[in-house]
XYZ file of C-alpha atoms in Angstrom:
480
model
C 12.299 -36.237 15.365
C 8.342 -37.103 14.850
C 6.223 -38.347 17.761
C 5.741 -42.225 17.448
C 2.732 -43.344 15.778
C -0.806 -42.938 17.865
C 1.033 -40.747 20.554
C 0.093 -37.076 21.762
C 1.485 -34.186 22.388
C 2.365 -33.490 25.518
C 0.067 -31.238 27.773
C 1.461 -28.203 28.417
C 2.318 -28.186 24.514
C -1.704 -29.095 24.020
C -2.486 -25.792 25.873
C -0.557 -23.589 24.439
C -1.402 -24.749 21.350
C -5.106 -24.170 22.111
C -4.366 -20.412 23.414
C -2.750 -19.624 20.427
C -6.122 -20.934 18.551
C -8.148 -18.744 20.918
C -5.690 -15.766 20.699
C -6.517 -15.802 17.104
C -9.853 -16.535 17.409
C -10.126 -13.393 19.723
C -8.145 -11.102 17.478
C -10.639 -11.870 14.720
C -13.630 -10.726 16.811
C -11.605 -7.893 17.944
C -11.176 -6.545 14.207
C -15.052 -7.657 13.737
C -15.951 -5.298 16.418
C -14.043 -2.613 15.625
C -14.807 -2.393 11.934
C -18.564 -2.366 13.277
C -17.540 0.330 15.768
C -15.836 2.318 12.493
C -19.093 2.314 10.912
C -22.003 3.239 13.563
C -19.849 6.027 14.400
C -19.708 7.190 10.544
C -23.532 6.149 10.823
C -24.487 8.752 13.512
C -22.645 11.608 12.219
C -24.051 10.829 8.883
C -27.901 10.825 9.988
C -26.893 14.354 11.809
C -25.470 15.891 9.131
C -28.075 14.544 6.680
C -30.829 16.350 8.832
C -28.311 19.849 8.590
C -28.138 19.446 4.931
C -31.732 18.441 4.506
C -32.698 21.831 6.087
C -30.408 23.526 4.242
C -31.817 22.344 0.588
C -35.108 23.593 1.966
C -33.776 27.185 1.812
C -31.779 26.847 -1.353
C -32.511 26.162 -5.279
C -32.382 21.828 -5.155
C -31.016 22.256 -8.928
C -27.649 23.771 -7.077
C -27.780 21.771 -4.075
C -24.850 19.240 -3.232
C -26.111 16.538 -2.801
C -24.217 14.653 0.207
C -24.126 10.822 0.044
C -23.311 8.892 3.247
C -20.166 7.000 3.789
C -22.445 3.808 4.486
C -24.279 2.222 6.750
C -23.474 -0.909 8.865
C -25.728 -3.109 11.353
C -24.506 -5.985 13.602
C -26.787 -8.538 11.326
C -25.170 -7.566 8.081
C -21.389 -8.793 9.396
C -20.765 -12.918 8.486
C -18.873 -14.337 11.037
C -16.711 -17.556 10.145
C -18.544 -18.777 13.358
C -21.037 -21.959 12.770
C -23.115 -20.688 15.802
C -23.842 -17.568 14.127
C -23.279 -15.783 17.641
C -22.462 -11.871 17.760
C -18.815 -10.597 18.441
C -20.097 -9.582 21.835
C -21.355 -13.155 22.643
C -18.017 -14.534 20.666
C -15.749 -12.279 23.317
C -17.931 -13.688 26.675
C -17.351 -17.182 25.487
C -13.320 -16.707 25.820
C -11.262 -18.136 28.906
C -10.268 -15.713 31.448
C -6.723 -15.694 30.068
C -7.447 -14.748 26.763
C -10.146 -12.027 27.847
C -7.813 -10.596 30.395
C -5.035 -10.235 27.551
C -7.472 -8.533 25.122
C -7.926 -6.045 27.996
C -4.649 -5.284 28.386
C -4.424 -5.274 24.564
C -7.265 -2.322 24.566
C -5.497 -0.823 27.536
C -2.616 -0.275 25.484
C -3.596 0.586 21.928
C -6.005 3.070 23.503
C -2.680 4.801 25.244
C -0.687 4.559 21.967
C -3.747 6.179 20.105
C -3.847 8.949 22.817
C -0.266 9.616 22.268
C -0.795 9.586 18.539
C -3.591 11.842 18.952
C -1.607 14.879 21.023
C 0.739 14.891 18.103
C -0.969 14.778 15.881
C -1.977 18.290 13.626
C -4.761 19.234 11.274
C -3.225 19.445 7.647
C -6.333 19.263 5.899
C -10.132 20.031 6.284
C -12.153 17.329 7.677
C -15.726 16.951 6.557
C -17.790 16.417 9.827
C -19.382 13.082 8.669
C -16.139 11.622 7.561
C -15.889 11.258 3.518
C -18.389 12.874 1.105
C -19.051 15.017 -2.208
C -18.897 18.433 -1.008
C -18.533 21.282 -3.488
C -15.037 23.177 -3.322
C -16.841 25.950 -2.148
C -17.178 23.954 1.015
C -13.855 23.543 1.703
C -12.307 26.201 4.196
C -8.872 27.952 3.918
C -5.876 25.480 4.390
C -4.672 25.684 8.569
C -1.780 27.198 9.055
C 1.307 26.513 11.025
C 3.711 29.302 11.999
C 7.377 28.422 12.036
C 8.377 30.169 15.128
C 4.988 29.039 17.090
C 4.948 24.830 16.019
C 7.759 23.029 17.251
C 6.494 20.198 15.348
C 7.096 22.224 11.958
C 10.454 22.918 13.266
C 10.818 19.416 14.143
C 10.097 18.419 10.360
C 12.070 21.029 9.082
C 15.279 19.615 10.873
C 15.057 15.794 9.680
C 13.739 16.944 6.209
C 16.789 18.992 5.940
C 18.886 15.833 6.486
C 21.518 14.657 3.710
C 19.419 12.213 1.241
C 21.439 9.178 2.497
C 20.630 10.074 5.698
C 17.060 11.252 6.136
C 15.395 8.269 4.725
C 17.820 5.658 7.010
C 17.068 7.569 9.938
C 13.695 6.326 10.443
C 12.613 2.871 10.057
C 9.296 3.060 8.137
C 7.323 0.581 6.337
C 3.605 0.751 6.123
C 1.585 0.354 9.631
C -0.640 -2.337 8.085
C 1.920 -5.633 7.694
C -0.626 -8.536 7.116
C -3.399 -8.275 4.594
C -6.905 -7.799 5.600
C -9.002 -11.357 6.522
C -10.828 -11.728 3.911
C -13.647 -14.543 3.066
C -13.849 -15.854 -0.263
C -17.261 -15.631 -1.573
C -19.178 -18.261 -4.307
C -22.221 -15.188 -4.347
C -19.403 -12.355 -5.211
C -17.520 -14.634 -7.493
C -20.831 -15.396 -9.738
C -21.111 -11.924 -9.972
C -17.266 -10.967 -11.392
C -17.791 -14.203 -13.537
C -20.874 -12.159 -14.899
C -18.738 -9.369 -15.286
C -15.761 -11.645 -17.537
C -18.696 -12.893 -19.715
C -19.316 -8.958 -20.712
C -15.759 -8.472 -21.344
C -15.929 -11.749 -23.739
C -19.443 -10.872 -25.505
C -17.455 -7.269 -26.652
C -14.318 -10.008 -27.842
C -12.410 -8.030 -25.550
C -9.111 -10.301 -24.802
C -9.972 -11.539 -20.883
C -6.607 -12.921 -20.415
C -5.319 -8.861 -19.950
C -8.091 -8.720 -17.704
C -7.801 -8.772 -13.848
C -10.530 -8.034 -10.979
C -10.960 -7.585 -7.533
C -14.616 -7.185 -5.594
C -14.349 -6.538 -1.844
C -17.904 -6.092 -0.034
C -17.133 -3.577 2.414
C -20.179 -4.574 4.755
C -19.266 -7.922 5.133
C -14.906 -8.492 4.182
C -16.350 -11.197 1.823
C -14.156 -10.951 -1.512
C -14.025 -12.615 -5.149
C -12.043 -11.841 -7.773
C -10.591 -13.053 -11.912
C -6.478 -13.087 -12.056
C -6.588 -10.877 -9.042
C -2.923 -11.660 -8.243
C -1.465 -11.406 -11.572
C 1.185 -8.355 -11.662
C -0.129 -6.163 -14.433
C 0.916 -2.029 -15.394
C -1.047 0.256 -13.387
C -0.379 3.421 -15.015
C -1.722 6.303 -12.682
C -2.768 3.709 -10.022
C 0.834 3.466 -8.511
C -0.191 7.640 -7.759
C -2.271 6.224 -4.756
C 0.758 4.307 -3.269
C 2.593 7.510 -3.615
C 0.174 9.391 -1.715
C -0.353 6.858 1.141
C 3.978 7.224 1.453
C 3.794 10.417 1.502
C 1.464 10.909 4.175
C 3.615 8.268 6.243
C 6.849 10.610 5.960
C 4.334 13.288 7.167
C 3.193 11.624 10.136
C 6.838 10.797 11.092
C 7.902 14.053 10.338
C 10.199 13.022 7.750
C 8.519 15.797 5.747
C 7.025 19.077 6.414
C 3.177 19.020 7.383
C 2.353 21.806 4.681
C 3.293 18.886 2.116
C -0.221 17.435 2.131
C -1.781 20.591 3.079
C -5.114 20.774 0.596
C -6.286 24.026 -0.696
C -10.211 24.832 -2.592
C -8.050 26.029 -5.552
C -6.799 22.271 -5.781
C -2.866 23.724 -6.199
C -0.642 21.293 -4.467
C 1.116 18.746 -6.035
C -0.521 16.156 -3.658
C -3.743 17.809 -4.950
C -3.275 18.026 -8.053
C -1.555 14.016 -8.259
C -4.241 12.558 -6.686
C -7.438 14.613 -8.122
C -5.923 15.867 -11.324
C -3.460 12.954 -12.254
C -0.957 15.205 -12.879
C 2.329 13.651 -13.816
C 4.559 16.756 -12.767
C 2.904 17.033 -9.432
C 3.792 12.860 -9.411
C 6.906 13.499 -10.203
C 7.910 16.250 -7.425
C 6.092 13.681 -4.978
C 8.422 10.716 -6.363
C 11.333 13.200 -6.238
C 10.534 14.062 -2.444
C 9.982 10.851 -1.201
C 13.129 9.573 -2.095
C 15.266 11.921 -2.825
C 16.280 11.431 -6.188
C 15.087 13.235 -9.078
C 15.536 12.709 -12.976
C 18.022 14.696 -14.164
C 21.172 13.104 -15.256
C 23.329 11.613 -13.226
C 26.533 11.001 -12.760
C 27.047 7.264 -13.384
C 29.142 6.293 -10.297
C 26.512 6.901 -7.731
C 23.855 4.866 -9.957
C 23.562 2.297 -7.007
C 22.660 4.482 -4.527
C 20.513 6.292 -6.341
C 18.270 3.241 -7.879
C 18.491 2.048 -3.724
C 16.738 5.443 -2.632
C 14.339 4.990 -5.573
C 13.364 1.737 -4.577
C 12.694 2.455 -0.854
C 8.315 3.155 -2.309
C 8.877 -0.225 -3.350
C 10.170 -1.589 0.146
C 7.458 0.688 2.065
C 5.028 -1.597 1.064
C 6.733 -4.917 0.080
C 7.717 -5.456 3.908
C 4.041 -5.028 4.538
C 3.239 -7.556 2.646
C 2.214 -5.840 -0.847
C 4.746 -8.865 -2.403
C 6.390 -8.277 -5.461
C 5.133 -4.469 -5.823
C 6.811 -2.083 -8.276
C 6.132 1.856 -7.991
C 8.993 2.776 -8.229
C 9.451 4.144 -11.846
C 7.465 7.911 -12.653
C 4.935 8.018 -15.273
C 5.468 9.672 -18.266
C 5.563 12.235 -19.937
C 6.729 14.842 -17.105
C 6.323 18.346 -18.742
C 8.291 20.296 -16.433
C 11.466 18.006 -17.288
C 10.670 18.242 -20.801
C 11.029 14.080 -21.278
C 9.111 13.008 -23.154
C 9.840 9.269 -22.108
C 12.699 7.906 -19.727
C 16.140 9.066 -19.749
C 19.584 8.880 -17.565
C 18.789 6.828 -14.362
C 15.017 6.568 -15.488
C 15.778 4.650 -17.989
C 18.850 2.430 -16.701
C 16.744 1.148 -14.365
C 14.178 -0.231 -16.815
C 16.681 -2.664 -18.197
C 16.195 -4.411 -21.365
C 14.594 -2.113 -23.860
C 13.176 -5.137 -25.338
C 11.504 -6.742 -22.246
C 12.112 -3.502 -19.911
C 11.316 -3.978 -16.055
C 8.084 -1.193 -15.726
C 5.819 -0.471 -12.342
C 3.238 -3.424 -11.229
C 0.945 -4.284 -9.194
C -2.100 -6.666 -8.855
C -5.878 -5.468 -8.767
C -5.731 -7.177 -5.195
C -2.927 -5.357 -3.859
C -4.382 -2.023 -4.944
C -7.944 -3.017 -3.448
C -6.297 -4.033 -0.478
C -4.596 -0.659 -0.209
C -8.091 1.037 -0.588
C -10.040 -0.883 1.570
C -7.969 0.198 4.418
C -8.008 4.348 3.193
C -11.698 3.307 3.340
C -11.406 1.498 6.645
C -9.620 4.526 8.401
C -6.738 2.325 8.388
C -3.981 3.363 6.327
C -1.039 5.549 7.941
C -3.638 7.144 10.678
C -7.751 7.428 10.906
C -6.499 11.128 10.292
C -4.576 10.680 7.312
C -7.343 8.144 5.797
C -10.264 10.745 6.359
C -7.789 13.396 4.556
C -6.755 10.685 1.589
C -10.544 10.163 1.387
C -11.405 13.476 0.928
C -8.745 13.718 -2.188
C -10.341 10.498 -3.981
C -14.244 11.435 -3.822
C -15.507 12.004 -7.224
C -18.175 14.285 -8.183
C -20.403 12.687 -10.133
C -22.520 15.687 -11.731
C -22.194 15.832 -15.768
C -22.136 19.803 -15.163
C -18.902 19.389 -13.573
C -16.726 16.351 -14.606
C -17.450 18.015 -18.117
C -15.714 21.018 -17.828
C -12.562 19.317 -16.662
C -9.862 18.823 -18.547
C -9.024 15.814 -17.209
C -11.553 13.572 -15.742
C -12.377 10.591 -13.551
C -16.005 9.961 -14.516
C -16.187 9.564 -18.545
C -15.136 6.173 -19.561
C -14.564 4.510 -16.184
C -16.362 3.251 -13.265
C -18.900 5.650 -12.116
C -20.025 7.435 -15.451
C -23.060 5.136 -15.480
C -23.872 5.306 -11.796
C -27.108 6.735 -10.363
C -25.659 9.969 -8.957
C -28.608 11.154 -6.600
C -27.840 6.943 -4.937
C -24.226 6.905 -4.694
C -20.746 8.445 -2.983
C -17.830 7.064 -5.080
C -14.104 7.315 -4.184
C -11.306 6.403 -7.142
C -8.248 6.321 -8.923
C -8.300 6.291 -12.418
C -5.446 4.765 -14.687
C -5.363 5.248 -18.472
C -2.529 4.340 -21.947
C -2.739 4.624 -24.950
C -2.285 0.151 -23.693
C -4.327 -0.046 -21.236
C -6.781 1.110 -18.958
C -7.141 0.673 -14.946
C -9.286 1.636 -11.464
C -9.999 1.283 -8.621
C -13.429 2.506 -6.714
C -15.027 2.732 -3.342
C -18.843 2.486 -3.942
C -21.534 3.043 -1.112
C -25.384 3.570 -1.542
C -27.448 6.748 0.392
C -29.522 4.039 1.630
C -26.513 1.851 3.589
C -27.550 -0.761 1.381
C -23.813 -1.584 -0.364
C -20.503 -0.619 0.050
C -17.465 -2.186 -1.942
C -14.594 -1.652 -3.492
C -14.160 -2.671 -6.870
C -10.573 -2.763 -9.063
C -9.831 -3.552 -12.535
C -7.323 -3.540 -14.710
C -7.548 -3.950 -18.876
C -3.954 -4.410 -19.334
C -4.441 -4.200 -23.587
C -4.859 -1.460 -25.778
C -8.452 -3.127 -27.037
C -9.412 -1.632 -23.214
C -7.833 1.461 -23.161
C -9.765 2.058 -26.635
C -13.303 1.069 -25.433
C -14.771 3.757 -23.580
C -17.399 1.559 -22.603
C -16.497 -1.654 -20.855
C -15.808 -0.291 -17.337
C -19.279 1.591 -16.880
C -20.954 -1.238 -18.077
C -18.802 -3.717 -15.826
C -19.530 -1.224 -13.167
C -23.141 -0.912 -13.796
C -24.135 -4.375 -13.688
C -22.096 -5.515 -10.361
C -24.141 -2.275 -9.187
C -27.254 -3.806 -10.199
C -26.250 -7.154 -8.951
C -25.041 -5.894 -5.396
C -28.209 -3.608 -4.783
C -30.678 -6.864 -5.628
């Protein structure tokens, strides 16, 4: 029953109303704050380890030298506040009643004791560069830790639940990814002129736009634009990042052995060699583990349960608010398994051969997911920092050449300054279509964003040139 015309709410209602506004005014500030806090930290151990490395070049050949880019830099001036007043978060947090302050102190009080319970269980599974995220040379990277059996009780631990039937290992945890609301982003006119710019190049080549989907995040600022950004499109390879943000999360609950995303210089794990190397057997092993299913042929009475433990990738993410999602479906072809293309279960699952049901996603949900690896969000600041690590992306021609498979030629970075920039990706690519997404930060602090887009039609996957140009002039446009 409504109020009668002109009346008011009553006042207690009026309060509480108005202390929910401020709650949510606070927790803004509160994720202001701590994003700055994120990056002054990376800041200072990025000026200290500059200095090491600058002494270090000194007393080496410079035409060997790494050269190690900076995560980025971040001031209090560069963050826009939805604020009128322009004030600081500081000045923002003194303004607050004494309620609300008193309940983000007990909010701090316990987060910090949940992160220093997180922190005493937590191991080291993979090397750490000291200034968070950067291109080091393998020959930087240590030997893997290692965690005896009969000295870890958390190894034994993980052994134990991993060990469980595969109806019962995955329904003995509840676990759905730790971040359930998407980022607050502000919609930008500035950043939208700028993928508009980016369309028009697609259009001048009479490349088809309406396959065409982007996403531009400015990492300094949250301030986001974006062309068919939520439209579900194939990702190819991009669904590999998902995987490896899952697994980590079965990790971290010890659902899975630790040694599972151990990282080696040799680049020999299957989580390596996924995420770096986009290889589909190492995918497929990952899929396989997560889930416990794999693709032989089944036996058609327990099709149900197997298509339910399939799907739980899918529900990992879709109850955290990645709507719609579909990873759940391997790429192909899988060597190892000799298919070629689906079969058995794989296929049953796709449906209609003439309209068949295949893995999407949305260039926003995928630069969603990678702003918060970049944002020391996703799964753990640990487990971001190691995902991180995995996605940088050398960009000297001396070495992306000599790969078999590469990240560089053809996509986002190829046309990048390499001395300016550190760039973190994904790379998807079809015979139908071609896809990425990129983190993108300047030496000099001066940008940092995250870029995605997908060319869902083969005239993309057949023009090598498109994305580095794309890529190129928001470069241009976000360094003015």
């Amino acid at each position: 029953m409504g109020h009668p015309s002109g009346s008011k709410f009553p006042k207690h209602q009026q309060q509480i109303h108005q202390l929910e506004n401020e709650l949510d005014r606070a927790s803004q500030i509160i994720e202001e704050l701590r994003r700055e806090n994120i990056h002054l930290k990376h800041q200072n151990a990025q000026l200290q380890n500059r200095a090491i490395n600058q002494q270090t070049v000194l007393q080496s050949d410079p035409a060997v030298s790494s050269v190690v880019i900076p995560h980025q830099n971040r001031h209090k001036n560069d963050l826009i506040y939805e604020d009128p007043d322009d004030q600081t978060g500081w000045e923002q947090l003194s303004n607050l009643p004494f309620t609300v302050k008193v309940l983000i102190v007990v909010l701090v009080i316990v987060l910090a004791g949940l992160a220093t319970r997180q922190l005493r269980n937590l191991r080291s599974v993979v090397y750490l560069s000291p200034d968070g995220p950067g291109p080091l040379s393998s020959s930087e990277f240590p030997e893997p830790l290692s965690i005896s059996p009969s000295t870890s009780s958390t190894n034994t631990a993980s052994s134990s639940v991993s060990s469980l039937p595969p109806s019962k290992r995955l329904q003995n945890v509840k676990l759905v990814y730790n971040i359930n609301k998407a980022p607050r982003f502000q919609i930008s006119d500035e950043l939208q002129l700028i993928v508009d710019e980016a369309i028009d190049l697609a259009e001048i080549k009479g490349l088809p736009t309406s396959a065409l989907s982007i996403s531009l995040i400015d990492d300094k600022t949250g301030k986001v634009a974006g062309y068919q950004e939520q439209t579900l499109r194939y990702p190819a390879s991009l669904a590999k990042l998902f995987w490896m943000v899952a697994l980590y999360a079965q990790v971290e609950k010890k659902l899975l052995p630790e040694d599972t995303v151990f990282s080696t210089e040799q680049c020999q794990n299957n989580l390596c060699k996924m995420v770096q190397k986009s290889d589909n057997d190492a995918a497929s092993r990952i899929v396989d583990l997560l889930t416990d299913t794999t693709s032989q042929f089944q036996n058609s009475e327990n099709y149900e349960q197997w298509l339910n433990q399939r799907q739980w990738v899918n529900r990992f993410f879709q109850e955290a608010g990645y709507q719609d999602i579909n990873i759940s479906q391997k790429n192909f072809p899988i060597p190892y398994l000799k298919l070629d293309e689906p079969q058995g279960f794989e296929l049953r699952m796709r449906g209609n051969p003439e309209n068949p049901l295949r893995n999407k996603m949305s260039s926003e949900q995928v630069a969603r997911l990678m702003y918060e690896i970049v944002n020391r969000q996703a799964v753990s600041q640990k487990a971001s920092e190691n995902m991180m690590q995995l996605l940088r992306r050398d960009l000297r021609p001396e070495v992306w050449q000599q790969e078999q498979y590469n990240s560089v030629q053809g996509f986002l970075s190829e046309l990048l300054p390499i001395s300016e920039v550190y760039v973190a990706s994904k790379v998807g690519w079809t015979s139908t279509s071609r896809q990425e997404v990129a983190y993108i930060a300047t030496e000099d602090g001066k940008s940092a964003y995250i870029l995605a887009i997908f060319g869902d039609d083969p005239a993309f996957a057949n023009d090598w040139k498109i994305f580095p140009e794309i890529s190129l002039h928001i470069y241009r446009r976000m360094n003015e």
